[in-house]
CSV table of C-alpha atoms and ligand atoms in Angstrom, one decimal:
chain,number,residue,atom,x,y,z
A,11,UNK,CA,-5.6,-14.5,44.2
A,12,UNK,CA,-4.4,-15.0,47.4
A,13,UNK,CA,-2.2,-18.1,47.8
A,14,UNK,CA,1.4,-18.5,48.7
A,15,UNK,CA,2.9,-20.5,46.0
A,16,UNK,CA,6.2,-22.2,46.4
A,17,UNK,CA,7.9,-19.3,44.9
A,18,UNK,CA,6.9,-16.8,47.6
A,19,UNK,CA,8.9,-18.9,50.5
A,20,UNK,CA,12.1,-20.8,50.8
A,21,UNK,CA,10.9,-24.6,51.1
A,22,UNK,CA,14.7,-26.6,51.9
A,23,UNK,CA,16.1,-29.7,53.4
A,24,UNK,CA,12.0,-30.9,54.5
A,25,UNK,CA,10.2,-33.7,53.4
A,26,UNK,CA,7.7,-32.3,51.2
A,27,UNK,CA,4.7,-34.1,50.5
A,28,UNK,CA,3.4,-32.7,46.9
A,29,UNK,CA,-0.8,-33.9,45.7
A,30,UNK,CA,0.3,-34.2,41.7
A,31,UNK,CA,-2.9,-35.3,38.9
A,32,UNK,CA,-1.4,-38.4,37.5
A,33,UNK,CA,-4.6,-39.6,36.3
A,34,UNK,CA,-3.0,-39.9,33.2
A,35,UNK,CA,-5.4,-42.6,30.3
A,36,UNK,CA,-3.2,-45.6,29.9
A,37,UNK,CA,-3.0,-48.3,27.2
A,38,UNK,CA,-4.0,-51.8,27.1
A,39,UNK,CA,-0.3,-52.2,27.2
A,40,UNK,CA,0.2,-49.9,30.4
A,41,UNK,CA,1.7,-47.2,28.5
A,42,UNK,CA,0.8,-43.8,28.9
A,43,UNK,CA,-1.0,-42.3,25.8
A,44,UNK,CA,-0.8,-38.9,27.1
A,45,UNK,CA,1.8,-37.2,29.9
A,46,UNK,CA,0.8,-33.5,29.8
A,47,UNK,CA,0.1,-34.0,33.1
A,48,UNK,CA,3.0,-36.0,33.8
A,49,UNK,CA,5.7,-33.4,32.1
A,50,UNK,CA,3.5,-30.0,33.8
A,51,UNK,CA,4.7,-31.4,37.0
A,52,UNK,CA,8.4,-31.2,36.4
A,53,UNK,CA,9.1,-27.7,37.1
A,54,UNK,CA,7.5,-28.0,40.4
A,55,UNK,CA,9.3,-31.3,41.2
A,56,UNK,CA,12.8,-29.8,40.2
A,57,UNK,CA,12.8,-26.8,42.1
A,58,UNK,CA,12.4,-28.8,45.0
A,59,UNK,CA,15.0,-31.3,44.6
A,60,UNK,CA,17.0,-28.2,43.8
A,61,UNK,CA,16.7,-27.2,47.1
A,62,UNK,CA,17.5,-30.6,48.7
A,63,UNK,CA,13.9,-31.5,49.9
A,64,UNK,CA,12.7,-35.1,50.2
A,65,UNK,CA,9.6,-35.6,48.1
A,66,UNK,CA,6.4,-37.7,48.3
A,67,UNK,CA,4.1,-37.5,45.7
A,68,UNK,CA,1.0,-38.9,46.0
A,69,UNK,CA,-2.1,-38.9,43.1
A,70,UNK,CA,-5.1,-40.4,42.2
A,71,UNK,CA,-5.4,-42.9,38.9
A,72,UNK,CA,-9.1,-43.5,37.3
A,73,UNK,CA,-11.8,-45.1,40.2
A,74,UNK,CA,-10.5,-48.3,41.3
A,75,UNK,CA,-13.4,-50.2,42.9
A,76,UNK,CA,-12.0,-52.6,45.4
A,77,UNK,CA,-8.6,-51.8,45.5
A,78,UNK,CA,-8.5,-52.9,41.4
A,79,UNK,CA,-4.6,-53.4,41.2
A,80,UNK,CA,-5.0,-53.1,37.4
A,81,UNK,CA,-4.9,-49.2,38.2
A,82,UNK,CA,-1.5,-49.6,39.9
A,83,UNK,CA,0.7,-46.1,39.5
A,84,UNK,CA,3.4,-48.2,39.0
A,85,UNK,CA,3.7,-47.7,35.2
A,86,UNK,CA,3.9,-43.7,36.2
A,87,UNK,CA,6.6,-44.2,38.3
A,88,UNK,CA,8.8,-45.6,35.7
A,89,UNK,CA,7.5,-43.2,33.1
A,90,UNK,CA,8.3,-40.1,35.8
A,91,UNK,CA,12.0,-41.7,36.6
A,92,UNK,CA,13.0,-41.6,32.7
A,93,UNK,CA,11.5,-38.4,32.6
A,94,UNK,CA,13.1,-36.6,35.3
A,95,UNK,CA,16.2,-38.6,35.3
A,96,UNK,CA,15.9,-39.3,39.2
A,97,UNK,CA,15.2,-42.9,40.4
A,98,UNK,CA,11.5,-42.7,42.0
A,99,UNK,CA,9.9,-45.9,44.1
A,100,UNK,CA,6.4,-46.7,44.0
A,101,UNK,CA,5.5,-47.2,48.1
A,102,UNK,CA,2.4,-49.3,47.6
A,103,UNK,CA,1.4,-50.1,51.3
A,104,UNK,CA,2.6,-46.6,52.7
A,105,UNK,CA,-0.1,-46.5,54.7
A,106,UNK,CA,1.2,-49.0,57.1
A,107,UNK,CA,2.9,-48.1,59.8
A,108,UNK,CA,5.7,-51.1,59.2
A,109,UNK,CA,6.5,-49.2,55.8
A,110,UNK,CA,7.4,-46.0,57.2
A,111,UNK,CA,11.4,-46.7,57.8
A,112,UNK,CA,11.2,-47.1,54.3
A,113,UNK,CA,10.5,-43.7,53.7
A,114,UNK,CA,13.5,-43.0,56.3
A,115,UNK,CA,16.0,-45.1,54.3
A,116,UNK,CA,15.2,-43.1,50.5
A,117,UNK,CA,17.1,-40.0,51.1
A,118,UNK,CA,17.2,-39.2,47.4
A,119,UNK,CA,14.9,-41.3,45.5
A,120,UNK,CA,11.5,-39.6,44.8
A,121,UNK,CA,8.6,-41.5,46.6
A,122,UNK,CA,5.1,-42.3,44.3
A,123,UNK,CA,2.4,-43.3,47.0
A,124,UNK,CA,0.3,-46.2,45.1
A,125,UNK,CA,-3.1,-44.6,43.8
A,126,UNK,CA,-4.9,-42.6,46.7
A,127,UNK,CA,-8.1,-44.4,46.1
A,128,UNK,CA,-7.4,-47.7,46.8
A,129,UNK,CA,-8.4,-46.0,50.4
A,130,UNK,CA,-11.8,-45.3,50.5
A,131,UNK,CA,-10.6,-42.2,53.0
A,132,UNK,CA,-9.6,-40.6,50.1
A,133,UNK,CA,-12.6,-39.8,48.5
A,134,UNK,CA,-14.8,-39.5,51.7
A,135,UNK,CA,-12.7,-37.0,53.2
A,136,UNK,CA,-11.5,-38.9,55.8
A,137,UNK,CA,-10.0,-37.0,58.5
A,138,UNK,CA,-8.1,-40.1,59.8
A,139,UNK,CA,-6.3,-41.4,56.3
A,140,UNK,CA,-6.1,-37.5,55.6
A,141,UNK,CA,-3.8,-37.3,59.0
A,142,UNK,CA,-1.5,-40.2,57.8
A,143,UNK,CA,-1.2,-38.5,54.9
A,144,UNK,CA,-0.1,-35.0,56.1
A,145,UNK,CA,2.3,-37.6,58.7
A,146,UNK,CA,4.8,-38.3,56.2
A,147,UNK,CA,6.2,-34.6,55.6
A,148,UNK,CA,6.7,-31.4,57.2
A,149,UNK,CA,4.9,-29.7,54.2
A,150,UNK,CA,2.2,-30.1,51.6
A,151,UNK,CA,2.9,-28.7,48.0
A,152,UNK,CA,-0.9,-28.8,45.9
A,153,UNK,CA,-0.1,-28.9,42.2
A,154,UNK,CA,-3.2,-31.3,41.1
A,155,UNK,CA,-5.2,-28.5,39.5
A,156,UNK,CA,-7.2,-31.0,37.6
A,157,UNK,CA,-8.7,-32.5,41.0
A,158,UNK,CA,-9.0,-29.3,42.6
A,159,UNK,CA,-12.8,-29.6,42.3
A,160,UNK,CA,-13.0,-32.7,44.2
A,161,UNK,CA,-13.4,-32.6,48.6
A,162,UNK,CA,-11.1,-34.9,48.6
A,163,UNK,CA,-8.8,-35.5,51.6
A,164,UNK,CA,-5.5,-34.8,49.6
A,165,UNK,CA,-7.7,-32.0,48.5
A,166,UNK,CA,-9.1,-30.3,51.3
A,167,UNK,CA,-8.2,-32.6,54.0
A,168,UNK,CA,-4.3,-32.2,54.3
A,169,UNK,CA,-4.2,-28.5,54.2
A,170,UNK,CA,-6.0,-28.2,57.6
A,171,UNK,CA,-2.9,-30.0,58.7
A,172,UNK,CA,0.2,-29.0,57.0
A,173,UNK,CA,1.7,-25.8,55.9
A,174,UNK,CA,0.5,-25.3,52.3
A,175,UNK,CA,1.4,-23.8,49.4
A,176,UNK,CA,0.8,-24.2,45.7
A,177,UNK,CA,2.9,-25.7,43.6
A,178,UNK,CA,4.2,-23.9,39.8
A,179,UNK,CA,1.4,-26.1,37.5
A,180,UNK,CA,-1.8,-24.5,39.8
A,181,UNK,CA,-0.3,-21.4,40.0
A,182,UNK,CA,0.3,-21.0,36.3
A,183,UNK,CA,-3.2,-22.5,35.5
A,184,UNK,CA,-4.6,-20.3,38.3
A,185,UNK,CA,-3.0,-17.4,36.7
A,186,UNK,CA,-3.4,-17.9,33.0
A,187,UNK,CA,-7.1,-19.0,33.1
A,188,UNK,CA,-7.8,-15.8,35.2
A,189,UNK,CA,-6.3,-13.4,32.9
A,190,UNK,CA,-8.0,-14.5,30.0
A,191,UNK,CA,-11.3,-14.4,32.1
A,192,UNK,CA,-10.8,-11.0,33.2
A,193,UNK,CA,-8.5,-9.1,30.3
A,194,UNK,CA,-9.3,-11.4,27.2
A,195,UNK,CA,-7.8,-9.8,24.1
A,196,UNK,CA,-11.4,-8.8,22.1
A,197,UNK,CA,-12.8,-10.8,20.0
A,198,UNK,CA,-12.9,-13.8,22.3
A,199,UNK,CA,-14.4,-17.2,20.3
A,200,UNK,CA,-15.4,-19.8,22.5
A,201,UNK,CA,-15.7,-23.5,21.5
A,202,UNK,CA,-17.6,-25.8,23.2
A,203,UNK,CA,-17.9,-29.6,22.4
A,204,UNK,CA,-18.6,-32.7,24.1
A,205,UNK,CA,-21.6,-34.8,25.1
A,206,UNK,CA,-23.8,-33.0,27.4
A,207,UNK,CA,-24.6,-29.4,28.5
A,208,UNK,CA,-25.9,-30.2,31.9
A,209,UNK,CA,-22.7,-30.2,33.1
A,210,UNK,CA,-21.3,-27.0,31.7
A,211,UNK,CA,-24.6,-25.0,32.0
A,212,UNK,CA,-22.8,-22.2,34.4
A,213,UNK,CA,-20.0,-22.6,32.0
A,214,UNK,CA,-21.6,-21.6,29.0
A,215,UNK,CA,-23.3,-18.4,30.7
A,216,UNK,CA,-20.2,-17.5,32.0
A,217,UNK,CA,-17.9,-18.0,28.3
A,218,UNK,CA,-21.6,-15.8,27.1
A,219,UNK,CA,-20.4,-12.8,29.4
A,220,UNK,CA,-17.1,-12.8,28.1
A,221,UNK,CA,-17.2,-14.0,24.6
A,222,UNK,CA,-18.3,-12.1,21.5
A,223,UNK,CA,-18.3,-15.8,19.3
A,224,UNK,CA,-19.4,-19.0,21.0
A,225,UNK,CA,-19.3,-22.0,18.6
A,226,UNK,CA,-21.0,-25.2,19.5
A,227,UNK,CA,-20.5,-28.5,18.5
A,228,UNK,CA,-20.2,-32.2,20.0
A,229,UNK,CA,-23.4,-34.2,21.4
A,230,UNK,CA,-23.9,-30.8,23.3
A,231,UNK,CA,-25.1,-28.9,19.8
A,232,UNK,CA,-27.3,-31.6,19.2
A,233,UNK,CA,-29.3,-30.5,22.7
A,234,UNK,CA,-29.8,-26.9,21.1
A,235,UNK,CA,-30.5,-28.1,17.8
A,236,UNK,CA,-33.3,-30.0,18.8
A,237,UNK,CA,-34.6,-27.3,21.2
A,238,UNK,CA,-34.8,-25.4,18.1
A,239,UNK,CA,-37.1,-28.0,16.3
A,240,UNK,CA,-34.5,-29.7,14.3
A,241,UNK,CA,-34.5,-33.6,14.1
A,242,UNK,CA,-31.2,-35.1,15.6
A,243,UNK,CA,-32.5,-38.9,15.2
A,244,UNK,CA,-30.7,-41.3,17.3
A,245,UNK,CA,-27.8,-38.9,18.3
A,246,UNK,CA,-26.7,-38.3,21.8
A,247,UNK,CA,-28.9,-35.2,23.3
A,248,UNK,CA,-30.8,-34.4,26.5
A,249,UNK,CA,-34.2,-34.0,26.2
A,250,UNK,CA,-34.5,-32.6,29.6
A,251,UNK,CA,-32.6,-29.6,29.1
A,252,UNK,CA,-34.7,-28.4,26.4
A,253,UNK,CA,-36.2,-25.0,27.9
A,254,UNK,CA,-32.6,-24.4,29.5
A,255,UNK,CA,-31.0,-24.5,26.1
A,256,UNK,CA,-33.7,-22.7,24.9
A,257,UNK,CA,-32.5,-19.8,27.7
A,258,UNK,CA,-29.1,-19.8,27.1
A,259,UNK,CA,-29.9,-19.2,23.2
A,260,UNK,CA,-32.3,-15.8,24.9
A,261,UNK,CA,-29.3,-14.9,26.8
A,262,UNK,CA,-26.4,-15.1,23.7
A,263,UNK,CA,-29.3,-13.1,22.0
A,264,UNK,CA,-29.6,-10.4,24.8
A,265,UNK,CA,-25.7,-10.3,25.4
A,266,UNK,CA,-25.7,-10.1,21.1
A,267,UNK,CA,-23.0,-12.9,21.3
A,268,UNK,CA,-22.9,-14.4,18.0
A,269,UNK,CA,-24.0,-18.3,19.5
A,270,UNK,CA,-23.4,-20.7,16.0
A,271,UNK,CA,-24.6,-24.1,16.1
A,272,UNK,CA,-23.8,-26.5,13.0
A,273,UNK,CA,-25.5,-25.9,9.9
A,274,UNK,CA,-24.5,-29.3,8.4
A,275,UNK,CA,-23.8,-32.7,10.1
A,276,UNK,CA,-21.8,-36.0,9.2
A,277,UNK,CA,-24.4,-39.0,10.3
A,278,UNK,CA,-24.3,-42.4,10.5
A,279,UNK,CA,-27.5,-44.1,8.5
A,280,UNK,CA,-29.0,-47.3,9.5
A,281,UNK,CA,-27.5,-48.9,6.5
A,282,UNK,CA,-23.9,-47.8,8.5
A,283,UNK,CA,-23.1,-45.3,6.0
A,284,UNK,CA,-21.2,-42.1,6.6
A,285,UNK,CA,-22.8,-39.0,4.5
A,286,UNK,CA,-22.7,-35.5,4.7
A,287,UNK,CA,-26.1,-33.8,5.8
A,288,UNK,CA,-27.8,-30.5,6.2
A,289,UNK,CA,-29.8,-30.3,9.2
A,290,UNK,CA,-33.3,-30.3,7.4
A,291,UNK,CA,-32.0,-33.8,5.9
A,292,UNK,CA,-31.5,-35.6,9.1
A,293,UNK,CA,-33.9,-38.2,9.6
A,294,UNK,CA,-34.8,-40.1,12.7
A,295,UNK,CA,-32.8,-43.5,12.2
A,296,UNK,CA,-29.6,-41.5,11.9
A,297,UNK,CA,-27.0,-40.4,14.3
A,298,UNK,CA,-25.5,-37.1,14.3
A,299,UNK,CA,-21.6,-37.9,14.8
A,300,UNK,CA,-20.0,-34.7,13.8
A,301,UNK,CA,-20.0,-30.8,12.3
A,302,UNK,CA,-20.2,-30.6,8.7
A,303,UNK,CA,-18.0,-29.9,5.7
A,304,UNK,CA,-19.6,-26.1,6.0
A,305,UNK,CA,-19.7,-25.9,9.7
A,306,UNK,CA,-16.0,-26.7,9.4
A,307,UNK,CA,-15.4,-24.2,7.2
A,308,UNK,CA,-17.5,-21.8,9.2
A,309,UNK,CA,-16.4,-22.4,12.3
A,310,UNK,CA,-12.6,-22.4,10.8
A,311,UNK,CA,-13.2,-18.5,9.5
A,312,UNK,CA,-14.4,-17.1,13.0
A,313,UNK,CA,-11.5,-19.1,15.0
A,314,UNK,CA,-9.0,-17.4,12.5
A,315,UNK,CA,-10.3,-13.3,13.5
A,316,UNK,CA,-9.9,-14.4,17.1
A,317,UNK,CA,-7.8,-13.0,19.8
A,318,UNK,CA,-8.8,-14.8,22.7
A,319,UNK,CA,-9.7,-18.5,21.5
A,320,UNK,CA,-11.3,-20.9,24.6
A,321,UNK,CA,-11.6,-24.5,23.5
A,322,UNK,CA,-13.0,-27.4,25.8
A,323,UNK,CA,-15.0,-30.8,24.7
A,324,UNK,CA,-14.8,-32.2,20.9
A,325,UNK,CA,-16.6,-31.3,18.1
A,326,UNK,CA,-18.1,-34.7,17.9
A,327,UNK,CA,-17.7,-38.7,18.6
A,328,UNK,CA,-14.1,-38.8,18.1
A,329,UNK,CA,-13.7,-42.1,19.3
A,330,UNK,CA,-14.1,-43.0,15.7
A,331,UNK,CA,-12.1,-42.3,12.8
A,332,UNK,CA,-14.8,-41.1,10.7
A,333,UNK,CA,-15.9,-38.2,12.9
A,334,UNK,CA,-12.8,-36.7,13.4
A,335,UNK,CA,-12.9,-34.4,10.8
A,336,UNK,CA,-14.5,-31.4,13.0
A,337,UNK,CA,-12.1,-31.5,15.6
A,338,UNK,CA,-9.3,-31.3,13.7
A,339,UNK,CA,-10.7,-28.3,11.8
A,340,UNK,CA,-11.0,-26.4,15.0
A,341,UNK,CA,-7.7,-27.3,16.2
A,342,UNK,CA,-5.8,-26.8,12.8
A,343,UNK,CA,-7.7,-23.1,13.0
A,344,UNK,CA,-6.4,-22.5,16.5
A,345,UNK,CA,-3.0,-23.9,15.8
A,346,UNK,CA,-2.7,-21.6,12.4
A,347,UNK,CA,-3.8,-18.2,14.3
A,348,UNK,CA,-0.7,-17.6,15.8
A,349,UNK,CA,-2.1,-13.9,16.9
A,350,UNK,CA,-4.1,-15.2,19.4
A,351,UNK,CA,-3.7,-16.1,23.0
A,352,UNK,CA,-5.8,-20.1,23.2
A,353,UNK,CA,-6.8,-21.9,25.9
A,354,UNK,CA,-7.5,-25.4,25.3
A,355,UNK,CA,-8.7,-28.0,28.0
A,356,UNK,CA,-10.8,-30.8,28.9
A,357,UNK,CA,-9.5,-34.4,29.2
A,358,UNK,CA,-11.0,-35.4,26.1
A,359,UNK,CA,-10.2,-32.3,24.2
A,360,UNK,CA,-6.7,-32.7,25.6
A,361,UNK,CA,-6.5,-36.4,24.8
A,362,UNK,CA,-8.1,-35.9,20.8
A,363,UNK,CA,-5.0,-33.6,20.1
A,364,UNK,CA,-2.2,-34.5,21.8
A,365,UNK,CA,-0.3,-36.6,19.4
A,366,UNK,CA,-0.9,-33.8,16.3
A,367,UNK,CA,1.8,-31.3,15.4
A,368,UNK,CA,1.9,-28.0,16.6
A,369,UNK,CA,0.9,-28.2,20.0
A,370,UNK,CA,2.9,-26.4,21.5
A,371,UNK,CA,1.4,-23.6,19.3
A,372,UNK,CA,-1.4,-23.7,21.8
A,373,UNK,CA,-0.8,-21.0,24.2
A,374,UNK,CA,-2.0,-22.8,27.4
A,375,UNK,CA,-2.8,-26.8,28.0
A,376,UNK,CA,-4.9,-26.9,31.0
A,377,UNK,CA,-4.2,-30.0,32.9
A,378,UNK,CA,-7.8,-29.5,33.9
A,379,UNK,CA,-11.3,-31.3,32.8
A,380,UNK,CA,-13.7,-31.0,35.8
A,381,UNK,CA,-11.7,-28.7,37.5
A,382,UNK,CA,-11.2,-26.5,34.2
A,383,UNK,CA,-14.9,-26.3,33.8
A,384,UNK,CA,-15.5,-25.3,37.5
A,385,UNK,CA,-13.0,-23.1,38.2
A,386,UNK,CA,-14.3,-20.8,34.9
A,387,UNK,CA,-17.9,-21.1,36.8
A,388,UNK,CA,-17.0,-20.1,40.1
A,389,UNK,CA,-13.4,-18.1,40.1
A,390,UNK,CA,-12.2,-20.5,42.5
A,391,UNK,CA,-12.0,-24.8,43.7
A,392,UNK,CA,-12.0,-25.9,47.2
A,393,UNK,CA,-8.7,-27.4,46.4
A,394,UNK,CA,-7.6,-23.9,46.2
A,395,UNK,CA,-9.5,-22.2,49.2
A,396,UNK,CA,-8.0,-24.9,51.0
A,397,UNK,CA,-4.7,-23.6,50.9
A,398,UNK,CA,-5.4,-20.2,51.1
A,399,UNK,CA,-3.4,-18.6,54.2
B,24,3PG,C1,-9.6,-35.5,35.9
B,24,3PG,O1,-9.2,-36.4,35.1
B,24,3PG,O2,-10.4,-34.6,35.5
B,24,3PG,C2,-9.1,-35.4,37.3
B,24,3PG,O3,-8.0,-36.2,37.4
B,24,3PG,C3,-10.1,-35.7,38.3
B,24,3PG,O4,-10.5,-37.1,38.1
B,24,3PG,P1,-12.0,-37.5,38.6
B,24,3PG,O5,-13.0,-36.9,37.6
B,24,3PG,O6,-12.0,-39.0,38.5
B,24,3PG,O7,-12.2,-37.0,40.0
């Protein structure tokens, strides 16, 4: 792909302005549950203090509704100073002109511009708040692959006005995803979870092409299973996207991908008890909350011949304790092939595993939900045409 990265030109002694995806989940404490996307930024960050540039970073943090303080990037700040071992300063009202000899005055400190969409410019593209933006620095560094997707104007907006270049985190998740796209070790399994399929219906014809195994679990089986006449009860499904489930099932067949949906379900009754069922014992009043002992051990089996494995969404309401069991069969099966090149993704996916042991058995972590999901559908994101040269 053609973008200049900040490894194909010299970028010293400028003020650098770099778009980072700190939209990291937070406690009820403020602490940060998960910084994957914190700690992928580093190498980026570091080579450019190497070189004696000033940085501004700048990110979204969840969808504040009227400037909601509560979602505040202050508590990344501090998390990014330990981290780095550099003192960084949250600049909350940078967007004033008053605050700007502020920015003169921290020749060394790191600067964290308070969350992007307290400005409603942000998210409309605004070509005036994209302009102070792109005022602060001489260049523009994009290393947010996870917002990539969005026309955002720290997306799209300040590459029209600043040199750009991608930072080391987008170009290795430009890269890696890529590869295993176009020169996936054969067989590739693909695992697909979460709740709905009408967002990853280009997705799932797309892992079709290039997969010989696509396992399905989450809310999103449920969807196929009840295109296929099963009962699903009260579970999470789409009704609606019936006859395209139905299609995708024609087009696994035609492609002969092996497509496995679970043959046995853990629901909750009406009485609020757990049980194990097959799929002919489901019954309307229950809700489907997770793949089955068998499906486990099925699913398990085809993860462990794999040589490519593609994992985004979990295998089923993990939210709760007691349908966990799934997901932590897929990931113990992806963690234990150590033959295989994985690629896992998906905020959720991402969040459900990132305190167990092995991760960094996992090949590649895509910082990535959205953005992940697109960028398999189309080969590209604006965010990245955007700084094309
Ligand atoms: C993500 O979490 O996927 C990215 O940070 C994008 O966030 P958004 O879905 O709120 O735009």
């Amino acid at each position: 792909m053609d973008i200049k990265s900040i490894d194909d030109v010299e970028i010293k002694n400028s003020t650098v302005l770099v778009r980072v995806d700190y939209n990291v989940t937070l406690g009820k404490d403020k602490k940060i549950i998960d910084d994957l996307r914190i700690r992928q930024t580093l190498p980026t960050l570091k080579v450019l203090l190497k070189h004696k540039n000033k940085l501004i970073l700048c990110s979204h943090l969840g969808d504040p509704k009227d400037h909601d303080r509560t979602l505040t990037l202050l508590p990344v700040a501090n998390y990014l100073s330990k981290l780095i071992n550099h003192p960084v300063i949250l600049v909350n009202d940078w967007n004033n002109k008053k605050s700007r000899p502020l920015f003169d005055r921290q020749n060394s400190a790191i600067i964290l511009l308070d969350n992007l969409r307290f400005w409603p410019g942000e998210m409309a593209n605004d070509e005036d708040f994209a302009r102070s933006l792109a005022e602060l620095a001489d260049i523009f560094v994009q290393d947010a692959f996870g917002v990539c997707h969005r026309p955002h104007a720290s997306v799209i907006g300040i590459p029209k006005l600043l040199p750009s270049y991608a930072g080391l985190l987008l170009k290795s998740e430009i890269e890696t995803i890529s590869n295993i796209l176009e020169h996936p070790k054969k067989p590739t399994i693909s695992i697909l979870g979460g709740a709905k399929i009408s967002t990853k219906i280009k997705m799932l014809y797309k892992l079709i092409d290039r997969s010989q195994v696509l396992l399905l679990g989450g809310g999103m089986a449920n969807t196929f299973l009840h295109a296929q006449g099963h009962e699903v009860g009260n579970s999470l499904f789409e009704k609606q996207e019936g006859e395209e489930a139905r299609l995708i099932l024609n087009h696994a067949k035609n492609k002969q991908v092996d497509l496995i949906l679970p043959i046995d379900v853990i629901v909750k009754t009406k009485q609020n008890r757990i049980m194990t069922k097959l799929l002919s014992e489901v019954k309307k009043e229950m809700i489907i909350g997770d793949i089955g002992p068998a499906t486990r051990e099925l699913f398990a089996s085809r993860i462990s011949r794999g040589k490519t494995i593609i994992w985004n969404g979990p295998m089923g309401m993990v939210e709760k304790s007691v349908f966990q069991a799934g997901n932590n069969a897929v990931y113990s099966a992806i963690v234990g092939d150590r033959q295989a090149f994985s690629l896992v993704g998906g905020g959720d996916t991402i969040a459900s595993i990132a305190s167990k042991k092995n991760v960094d058995r996992i090949s590649h972590l895509s910082t990535g939900g959205g953005a992940m999901i697109e960028f398999i559908e189309g080969g590209t994101l604006p965010g990245i045409e955007a700084i094309k040269g």
